[in-house]
Amino acid sequence: MRDPLVLLPGMMCDARVYASQVAAFSTALTIIAAPVTGGDRIEEIASRLLDGLPRRFALVGHSMGGIVAMELLRRAPDRVSRIALMNTNSLAETPQAAADMEPIVIKLKSGRLEDAVKALIPPDALAPGATRAAVMAQVQEMARAVGPEVLVRQVRAMQRRRDYQAVLRKAKQPALVLCGEHDRLTPAKRHELMAGLMEGARLEVIGGAGHLPMLEQPDAVNHALYHWMQQPAGAQSRADV
């Protein structure tokens, strides 16, 4: 793969969430870690990103970054040479789920950032074990750097997101759909659905990981991404789960 690799972090996260991937691939590829902070609608964030991204690029999106990745694919499919969607959701938010996010906005506006982070990514959305506390501490640190005002905009964008299933059905690029086996925010069944929509998409479920496999099991994620990057265009294959 010769195209630049664009990495889109999830809500509350910054480029540090991809530190292991940058370390693994930056000697061979141009890597761009692009923030998903430029608006309070997914469409607005994607539009601003497209203005600054290369003419053609490979695309990785995690969580909210995966939703922005699907919007980029909808807007500019000819510019996306391949796509990896990790721990994300192609469905629109339901009215009830959108309403359930309002208390998180209240927490953010009242200075309760740590509580808001725990509501957005509960500890049990990560794999059990010794690394859970360290990963949550990293998320809290990134959330403080992103800041509550940006987080409110990100919540608003997630509440208003569209359904991307039709976009995935049209996708012809080499595709990877990846999640952690313990992720209860975006479970494996949802990723099976997304992979089933995309012609020849490869599905990877990472053991010992939850919603943040890049931090929980970085070597396994790097292996999956390397396989995806080596896949010739037009030669997609589905992995067994």
PDB file of C-alpha atoms in Angstrom:
ATOM      1  CA  MET A   1       0.000   0.000   0.000  1.00  0.00           C
ATOM      2  CA  ARG A   2       1.411   3.369  -1.014  1.00  0.00           C
ATOM      3  CA  ASP A   3      -1.387   5.766  -0.107  1.00  0.00           C
ATOM      4  CA  PRO A   4      -1.148   7.902   3.046  1.00  0.00           C
ATOM      5  CA  LEU A   5      -2.838   6.334   6.063  1.00  0.00           C
ATOM      6  CA  VAL A   6      -5.426   8.568   7.764  1.00  0.00           C
ATOM      7  CA  LEU A   7      -6.310   7.673  11.366  1.00  0.00           C
ATOM      8  CA  LEU A   8      -9.494   9.078  12.907  1.00  0.00           C
ATOM      9  CA  PRO A   9      -9.735   8.723  16.713  1.00  0.00           C
ATOM     10  CA  GLY A  10     -12.956   8.168  18.584  1.00  0.00           C
ATOM     11  CA  MET A  11     -14.853  10.539  20.835  1.00  0.00           C
ATOM     12  CA  MET A  12     -12.740  12.036  23.651  1.00  0.00           C
ATOM     13  CA  CYS A  13      -9.544  10.661  22.112  1.00  0.00           C
ATOM     14  CA  ASP A  14      -6.654  12.245  20.257  1.00  0.00           C
ATOM     15  CA  ALA A  15      -3.706  10.915  18.262  1.00  0.00           C
ATOM     16  CA  ARG A  16      -2.307   9.172  21.344  1.00  0.00           C
ATOM     17  CA  VAL A  17      -4.932   6.448  20.986  1.00  0.00           C
ATOM     18  CA  TYR A  18      -3.052   5.342  17.842  1.00  0.00           C
ATOM     19  CA  ALA A  19       0.455   5.588  19.305  1.00  0.00           C
ATOM     20  CA  SER A  20       1.241   1.909  18.725  1.00  0.00           C
ATOM     21  CA  GLN A  21      -0.014   2.024  15.154  1.00  0.00           C
ATOM     22  CA  VAL A  22       1.993   5.150  14.376  1.00  0.00           C
ATOM     23  CA  ALA A  23       5.106   3.512  15.817  1.00  0.00           C
ATOM     24  CA  ALA A  24       4.520   0.332  13.809  1.00  0.00           C
ATOM     25  CA  PHE A  25       3.791   1.862  10.402  1.00  0.00           C
ATOM     26  CA  SER A  26       5.302   5.346  10.245  1.00  0.00           C
ATOM     27  CA  THR A  27       8.640   4.161   8.837  1.00  0.00           C
ATOM     28  CA  ALA A  28       6.884   2.796   5.746  1.00  0.00           C
ATOM     29  CA  LEU A  29       3.893   5.090   5.309  1.00  0.00           C
ATOM     30  CA  THR A  30       2.852   8.703   5.578  1.00  0.00           C
ATOM     31  CA  ILE A  31       0.473   8.745   8.546  1.00  0.00           C
ATOM     32  CA  ILE A  32      -2.022  11.498   9.307  1.00  0.00           C
ATOM     33  CA  ALA A  33      -3.846  11.434  12.649  1.00  0.00           C
ATOM     34  CA  ALA A  34      -6.773  13.766  11.988  1.00  0.00           C
ATOM     35  CA  PRO A  35      -8.995  15.052  14.825  1.00  0.00           C
ATOM     36  CA  VAL A  36     -12.774  14.613  14.678  1.00  0.00           C
ATOM     37  CA  THR A  37     -13.447  17.875  16.496  1.00  0.00           C
ATOM     38  CA  GLY A  38     -14.459  20.260  13.717  1.00  0.00           C
ATOM     39  CA  GLY A  39     -18.189  20.650  14.249  1.00  0.00           C
ATOM     40  CA  ASP A  40     -21.352  19.456  15.944  1.00  0.00           C
ATOM     41  CA  ARG A  41     -22.540  17.356  12.988  1.00  0.00           C
ATOM     42  CA  ILE A  42     -20.770  14.384  11.427  1.00  0.00           C
ATOM     43  CA  GLU A  43     -21.263  15.953   7.991  1.00  0.00           C
ATOM     44  CA  GLU A  44     -19.545  19.176   9.062  1.00  0.00           C
ATOM     45  CA  ILE A  45     -16.592  17.324  10.577  1.00  0.00           C
ATOM     46  CA  ALA A  46     -16.142  15.258   7.409  1.00  0.00           C
ATOM     47  CA  SER A  47     -16.392  18.280   5.134  1.00  0.00           C
ATOM     48  CA  ARG A  48     -13.650  20.109   7.013  1.00  0.00           C
ATOM     49  CA  LEU A  49     -11.428  17.043   6.997  1.00  0.00           C
ATOM     50  CA  LEU A  50     -11.771  16.523   3.251  1.00  0.00           C
ATOM     51  CA  ASP A  51     -10.471  20.032   2.599  1.00  0.00           C
ATOM     52  CA  GLY A  52      -7.144  19.144   4.190  1.00  0.00           C
ATOM     53  CA  LEU A  53      -6.662  15.453   3.396  1.00  0.00           C
ATOM     54  CA  PRO A  54      -4.611  14.082   0.485  1.00  0.00           C
ATOM     55  CA  ARG A  55      -6.234  13.447  -2.878  1.00  0.00           C
ATOM     56  CA  ARG A  56      -6.350   9.704  -2.134  1.00  0.00           C
ATOM     57  CA  PHE A  57      -5.814   7.916   1.161  1.00  0.00           C
ATOM     58  CA  ALA A  58      -6.388   4.744   3.174  1.00  0.00           C
ATOM     59  CA  LEU A  59      -8.754   5.351   6.069  1.00  0.00           C
ATOM     60  CA  VAL A  60      -8.993   3.964   9.600  1.00  0.00           C
ATOM     61  CA  GLY A  61     -11.749   5.125  11.943  1.00  0.00           C
ATOM     62  CA  HIS A  62     -12.408   4.102  15.537  1.00  0.00           C
ATOM     63  CA  SER A  63     -15.779   4.590  17.258  1.00  0.00           C
ATOM     64  CA  MET A  64     -16.949   8.135  16.396  1.00  0.00           C
ATOM     65  CA  GLY A  65     -13.978   8.300  14.035  1.00  0.00           C
ATOM     66  CA  GLY A  66     -15.457   5.288  12.250  1.00  0.00           C
ATOM     67  CA  ILE A  67     -18.724   7.154  11.766  1.00  0.00           C
ATOM     68  CA  VAL A  68     -16.821  10.115  10.325  1.00  0.00           C
ATOM     69  CA  ALA A  69     -14.951   7.621   8.120  1.00  0.00           C
ATOM     70  CA  MET A  70     -18.273   6.342   6.757  1.00  0.00           C
ATOM     71  CA  GLU A  71     -19.335   9.913   6.009  1.00  0.00           C
ATOM     72  CA  LEU A  72     -16.052  10.493   4.153  1.00  0.00           C
ATOM     73  CA  LEU A  73     -16.768   7.314   2.193  1.00  0.00           C
ATOM     74  CA  ARG A  74     -20.255   8.601   1.383  1.00  0.00           C
ATOM     75  CA  ARG A  75     -18.979  11.974   0.218  1.00  0.00           C
ATOM     76  CA  ALA A  76     -15.794  10.990  -1.589  1.00  0.00           C
ATOM     77  CA  PRO A  77     -15.641   7.249  -2.330  1.00  0.00           C
ATOM     78  CA  ASP A  78     -13.130   7.849  -5.123  1.00  0.00           C
ATOM     79  CA  ARG A  79     -10.656   9.348  -2.622  1.00  0.00           C
ATOM     80  CA  VAL A  80     -10.781   6.417  -0.148  1.00  0.00           C
ATOM     81  CA  SER A  81      -8.555   3.580  -1.403  1.00  0.00           C
ATOM     82  CA  ARG A  82      -9.378   1.208   1.494  1.00  0.00           C
ATOM     83  CA  ILE A  83     -11.227   1.481   4.788  1.00  0.00           C
ATOM     84  CA  ALA A  84     -10.949  -0.025   8.279  1.00  0.00           C
ATOM     85  CA  LEU A  85     -13.823   0.467  10.717  1.00  0.00           C
ATOM     86  CA  MET A  86     -13.075  -0.332  14.365  1.00  0.00           C
ATOM     87  CA  ASN A  87     -15.469  -0.522  17.311  1.00  0.00           C
ATOM     88  CA  THR A  88     -18.059   1.614  15.570  1.00  0.00           C
ATOM     89  CA  ASN A  89     -21.703   1.620  14.453  1.00  0.00           C
ATOM     90  CA  SER A  90     -23.274   2.097  11.037  1.00  0.00           C
ATOM     91  CA  LEU A  91     -26.762   2.709  12.450  1.00  0.00           C
ATOM     92  CA  ALA A  92     -28.369   6.064  13.202  1.00  0.00           C
ATOM     93  CA  GLU A  93     -28.905   6.904  16.857  1.00  0.00           C
ATOM     94  CA  THR A  94     -32.392   6.083  18.102  1.00  0.00           C
ATOM     95  CA  PRO A  95     -34.420   8.953  19.611  1.00  0.00           C
ATOM     96  CA  GLN A  96     -34.326   7.268  23.022  1.00  0.00           C
ATOM     97  CA  ALA A  97     -30.574   6.707  22.933  1.00  0.00           C
ATOM     98  CA  ALA A  98     -30.038  10.307  21.821  1.00  0.00           C
ATOM     99  CA  ALA A  99     -32.151  11.533  24.733  1.00  0.00           C
ATOM    100  CA  ASP A 100     -30.225   9.306  27.119  1.00  0.00           C
ATOM    101  CA  MET A 101     -27.050  11.247  26.251  1.00  0.00           C
ATOM    102  CA  GLU A 102     -28.416  14.539  27.611  1.00  0.00           C
ATOM    103  CA  PRO A 103     -27.246  13.850  31.202  1.00  0.00           C
ATOM    104  CA  ILE A 104     -23.724  13.488  29.795  1.00  0.00           C
ATOM    105  CA  VAL A 105     -23.992  16.966  28.267  1.00  0.00           C
ATOM    106  CA  ILE A 106     -25.094  18.286  31.662  1.00  0.00           C
ATOM    107  CA  LYS A 107     -22.073  16.669  33.330  1.00  0.00           C
ATOM    108  CA  LEU A 108     -19.733  18.228  30.776  1.00  0.00           C
ATOM    109  CA  LYS A 109     -21.244  21.688  31.128  1.00  0.00           C
ATOM    110  CA  SER A 110     -21.131  21.520  34.927  1.00  0.00           C
ATOM    111  CA  GLY A 111     -17.450  20.601  35.135  1.00  0.00           C
ATOM    112  CA  ARG A 112     -17.896  16.884  35.851  1.00  0.00           C
ATOM    113  CA  LEU A 113     -15.611  15.721  33.068  1.00  0.00           C
ATOM    114  CA  GLU A 114     -14.453  12.529  34.756  1.00  0.00           C
ATOM    115  CA  ASP A 115     -18.036  11.403  35.357  1.00  0.00           C
ATOM    116  CA  ALA A 116     -18.933  12.181  31.738  1.00  0.00           C
ATOM    117  CA  VAL A 117     -16.013  10.087  30.470  1.00  0.00           C
ATOM    118  CA  LYS A 118     -17.101   7.138  32.601  1.00  0.00           C
ATOM    119  CA  ALA A 119     -20.633   7.473  31.254  1.00  0.00           C
ATOM    120  CA  LEU A 120     -19.414   7.520  27.649  1.00  0.00           C
ATOM    121  CA  ILE A 121     -16.961   4.630  28.082  1.00  0.00           C
ATOM    122  CA  PRO A 122     -17.849   2.642  31.205  1.00  0.00           C
ATOM    123  CA  PRO A 123     -14.961   0.580  32.565  1.00  0.00           C
ATOM    124  CA  ASP A 124     -16.837  -2.630  31.754  1.00  0.00           C
ATOM    125  CA  ALA A 125     -16.744  -1.704  28.056  1.00  0.00           C
ATOM    126  CA  LEU A 126     -13.058  -2.649  28.259  1.00  0.00           C
ATOM    127  CA  ALA A 127     -11.645  -6.138  28.702  1.00  0.00           C
ATOM    128  CA  PRO A 128     -11.355  -7.297  32.308  1.00  0.00           C
ATOM    129  CA  GLY A 129      -7.894  -7.516  33.770  1.00  0.00           C
ATOM    130  CA  ALA A 130      -4.920  -5.556  34.973  1.00  0.00           C
ATOM    131  CA  THR A 131      -4.781  -3.147  32.024  1.00  0.00           C
ATOM    132  CA  ARG A 132      -8.326  -1.793  32.395  1.00  0.00           C
ATOM    133  CA  ALA A 133      -7.467   0.908  34.946  1.00  0.00           C
ATOM    134  CA  ALA A 134      -4.442   2.082  32.948  1.00  0.00           C
ATOM    135  CA  VAL A 135      -6.479   2.335  29.740  1.00  0.00           C
ATOM    136  CA  MET A 136      -9.224   4.287  31.510  1.00  0.00           C
ATOM    137  CA  ALA A 137      -6.588   6.657  32.899  1.00  0.00           C
ATOM    138  CA  GLN A 138      -5.322   7.241  29.354  1.00  0.00           C
ATOM    139  CA  VAL A 139      -8.858   8.010  28.169  1.00  0.00           C
ATOM    140  CA  GLN A 140      -9.367  10.489  31.006  1.00  0.00           C
ATOM    141  CA  GLU A 141      -6.080  12.198  30.105  1.00  0.00           C
ATOM    142  CA  MET A 142      -7.047  12.492  26.430  1.00  0.00           C
ATOM    143  CA  ALA A 143     -10.516  13.769  27.353  1.00  0.00           C
ATOM    144  CA  ARG A 144      -8.992  16.540  29.469  1.00  0.00           C
ATOM    145  CA  ALA A 145      -6.812  17.538  26.532  1.00  0.00           C
ATOM    146  CA  VAL A 146      -9.770  17.553  24.129  1.00  0.00           C
ATOM    147  CA  GLY A 147     -11.806  19.623  26.596  1.00  0.00           C
ATOM    148  CA  PRO A 148     -15.471  19.699  27.636  1.00  0.00           C
ATOM    149  CA  GLU A 149     -16.633  22.162  24.980  1.00  0.00           C
ATOM    150  CA  VAL A 150     -15.393  19.932  22.168  1.00  0.00           C
ATOM    151  CA  LEU A 151     -16.850  16.874  23.890  1.00  0.00           C
ATOM    152  CA  VAL A 152     -20.284  18.511  23.967  1.00  0.00           C
ATOM    153  CA  ARG A 153     -20.032  19.083  20.205  1.00  0.00           C
ATOM    154  CA  GLN A 154     -19.002  15.463  19.725  1.00  0.00           C
ATOM    155  CA  VAL A 155     -21.993  14.244  21.720  1.00  0.00           C
ATOM    156  CA  ARG A 156     -24.284  16.427  19.593  1.00  0.00           C
ATOM    157  CA  ALA A 157     -22.755  15.006  16.423  1.00  0.00           C
ATOM    158  CA  MET A 158     -23.318  11.454  17.634  1.00  0.00           C
ATOM    159  CA  GLN A 159     -26.923  12.192  18.583  1.00  0.00           C
ATOM    160  CA  ARG A 160     -27.660  13.485  15.056  1.00  0.00           C
ATOM    161  CA  ARG A 161     -25.773  10.907  12.996  1.00  0.00           C
ATOM    162  CA  ARG A 162     -27.363   9.255   9.979  1.00  0.00           C
ATOM    163  CA  ASP A 163     -27.643   5.589   9.000  1.00  0.00           C
ATOM    164  CA  TYR A 164     -24.681   4.439   6.875  1.00  0.00           C
ATOM    165  CA  GLN A 165     -25.803   0.959   5.887  1.00  0.00           C
ATOM    166  CA  ALA A 166     -26.516   1.997   2.281  1.00  0.00           C
ATOM    167  CA  VAL A 167     -23.041   3.554   2.084  1.00  0.00           C
ATOM    168  CA  LEU A 168     -21.419   0.301   3.193  1.00  0.00           C
ATOM    169  CA  ARG A 169     -23.406  -1.722   0.666  1.00  0.00           C
ATOM    170  CA  LYS A 170     -21.877   0.374  -2.137  1.00  0.00           C
ATOM    171  CA  ALA A 171     -18.301   0.097  -0.853  1.00  0.00           C
ATOM    172  CA  LYS A 172     -15.888  -1.778  -3.110  1.00  0.00           C
ATOM    173  CA  GLN A 173     -12.605  -0.916  -1.387  1.00  0.00           C
ATOM    174  CA  PRO A 174     -10.599  -3.501   0.601  1.00  0.00           C
ATOM    175  CA  ALA A 175     -12.314  -3.335   3.974  1.00  0.00           C
ATOM    176  CA  LEU A 176     -11.533  -4.393   7.540  1.00  0.00           C
ATOM    177  CA  VAL A 177     -14.177  -4.450  10.270  1.00  0.00           C
ATOM    178  CA  LEU A 178     -12.609  -4.909  13.706  1.00  0.00           C
ATOM    179  CA  CYS A 179     -13.779  -4.933  17.308  1.00  0.00           C
ATOM    180  CA  GLY A 180     -12.833  -6.205  20.745  1.00  0.00           C
ATOM    181  CA  GLU A 181     -14.625  -9.267  22.032  1.00  0.00           C
ATOM    182  CA  HIS A 182     -15.563  -7.531  25.320  1.00  0.00           C
ATOM    183  CA  ASP A 183     -16.902  -4.293  23.787  1.00  0.00           C
ATOM    184  CA  ARG A 184     -20.445  -3.834  25.045  1.00  0.00           C
ATOM    185  CA  LEU A 185     -20.810  -0.369  23.500  1.00  0.00           C
ATOM    186  CA  THR A 186     -20.430  -1.641  19.934  1.00  0.00           C
ATOM    187  CA  PRO A 187     -20.665  -5.437  20.228  1.00  0.00           C
ATOM    188  CA  ALA A 188     -19.279  -8.014  17.829  1.00  0.00           C
ATOM    189  CA  LYS A 189     -22.762  -8.767  16.432  1.00  0.00           C
ATOM    190  CA  ARG A 190     -22.987  -5.192  15.161  1.00  0.00           C
ATOM    191  CA  HIS A 191     -19.658  -5.596  13.401  1.00  0.00           C
ATOM    192  CA  GLU A 192     -20.829  -8.829  11.816  1.00  0.00           C
ATOM    193  CA  LEU A 193     -23.699  -6.805  10.378  1.00  0.00           C
ATOM    194  CA  MET A 194     -21.358  -4.154   8.981  1.00  0.00           C
ATOM    195  CA  ALA A 195     -18.977  -6.710   7.499  1.00  0.00           C
ATOM    196  CA  GLY A 196     -21.924  -8.483   5.899  1.00  0.00           C
ATOM    197  CA  LEU A 197     -22.957  -5.294   4.147  1.00  0.00           C
ATOM    198  CA  MET A 198     -19.542  -4.726   2.531  1.00  0.00           C
ATOM    199  CA  GLU A 199     -18.451  -6.882  -0.363  1.00  0.00           C
ATOM    200  CA  GLY A 200     -15.636  -9.145   0.812  1.00  0.00           C
ATOM    201  CA  ALA A 201     -14.976  -7.268   4.063  1.00  0.00           C
ATOM    202  CA  ARG A 202     -12.614  -8.937   6.516  1.00  0.00           C
ATOM    203  CA  LEU A 203     -13.992  -9.288  10.050  1.00  0.00           C
ATOM    204  CA  GLU A 204     -11.609  -9.429  13.016  1.00  0.00           C
ATOM    205  CA  VAL A 205     -12.705  -9.883  16.639  1.00  0.00           C
ATOM    206  CA  ILE A 206      -9.767  -9.177  18.955  1.00  0.00           C
ATOM    207  CA  GLY A 207      -9.533 -11.368  22.025  1.00  0.00           C
ATOM    208  CA  GLY A 208      -8.669  -9.764  25.345  1.00  0.00           C
ATOM    209  CA  ALA A 209      -9.911  -6.352  24.202  1.00  0.00           C
ATOM    210  CA  GLY A 210     -12.992  -4.206  24.550  1.00  0.00           C
ATOM    211  CA  HIS A 211     -13.854  -0.802  23.086  1.00  0.00           C
ATOM    212  CA  LEU A 212     -10.226   0.362  22.781  1.00  0.00           C
ATOM    213  CA  PRO A 213      -8.278  -2.543  21.253  1.00  0.00           C
ATOM    214  CA  MET A 214      -5.560  -0.176  19.966  1.00  0.00           C
ATOM    215  CA  LEU A 215      -4.613   0.400  23.623  1.00  0.00           C
ATOM    216  CA  GLU A 216      -5.656  -2.960  25.048  1.00  0.00           C
ATOM    217  CA  GLN A 217      -4.168  -5.303  22.409  1.00  0.00           C
ATOM    218  CA  PRO A 218      -2.030  -3.121  20.110  1.00  0.00           C
ATOM    219  CA  ASP A 219      -0.023  -5.966  18.568  1.00  0.00           C
ATOM    220  CA  ALA A 220      -3.169  -7.815  17.488  1.00  0.00           C
ATOM    221  CA  VAL A 221      -4.597  -4.626  15.982  1.00  0.00           C
ATOM    222  CA  ASN A 222      -1.348  -3.943  14.146  1.00  0.00           C
ATOM    223  CA  HIS A 223      -1.367  -7.466  12.728  1.00  0.00           C
ATOM    224  CA  ALA A 224      -4.937  -7.021  11.436  1.00  0.00           C
ATOM    225  CA  LEU A 225      -4.113  -3.629   9.927  1.00  0.00           C
ATOM    226  CA  TYR A 226      -0.980  -4.979   8.272  1.00  0.00           C
ATOM    227  CA  HIS A 227      -2.989  -7.782   6.630  1.00  0.00           C
ATOM    228  CA  TRP A 228      -5.547  -5.216   5.437  1.00  0.00           C
ATOM    229  CA  MET A 229      -2.854  -2.918   4.043  1.00  0.00           C
ATOM    230  CA  GLN A 230      -1.275  -5.794   2.107  1.00  0.00           C
ATOM    231  CA  GLN A 231      -4.566  -6.784   0.513  1.00  0.00           C
ATOM    232  CA  PRO A 232      -4.630  -5.914  -3.207  1.00  0.00           C
ATOM    233  CA  ALA A 233      -7.513  -3.758  -4.374  1.00  0.00           C
ATOM    234  CA  GLY A 234     -10.230  -5.986  -5.772  1.00  0.00           C
ATOM    235  CA  ALA A 235      -9.018  -9.045  -3.861  1.00  0.00           C
ATOM    236  CA  GLN A 236     -10.988  -8.794  -0.632  1.00  0.00           C
ATOM    237  CA  SER A 237     -11.419 -11.855   1.549  1.00  0.00           C
ATOM    238  CA  ARG A 238     -13.554 -12.655   4.565  1.00  0.00           C
ATOM    239  CA  ALA A 239     -11.870 -14.022   7.661  1.00  0.00           C
ATOM    240  CA  ASP A 240     -13.380 -16.706   9.821  1.00  0.00           C
ATOM    241  CA  VAL A 241     -14.351 -15.615  13.303  1.00  0.00           C
TER     242      VAL A 241
END
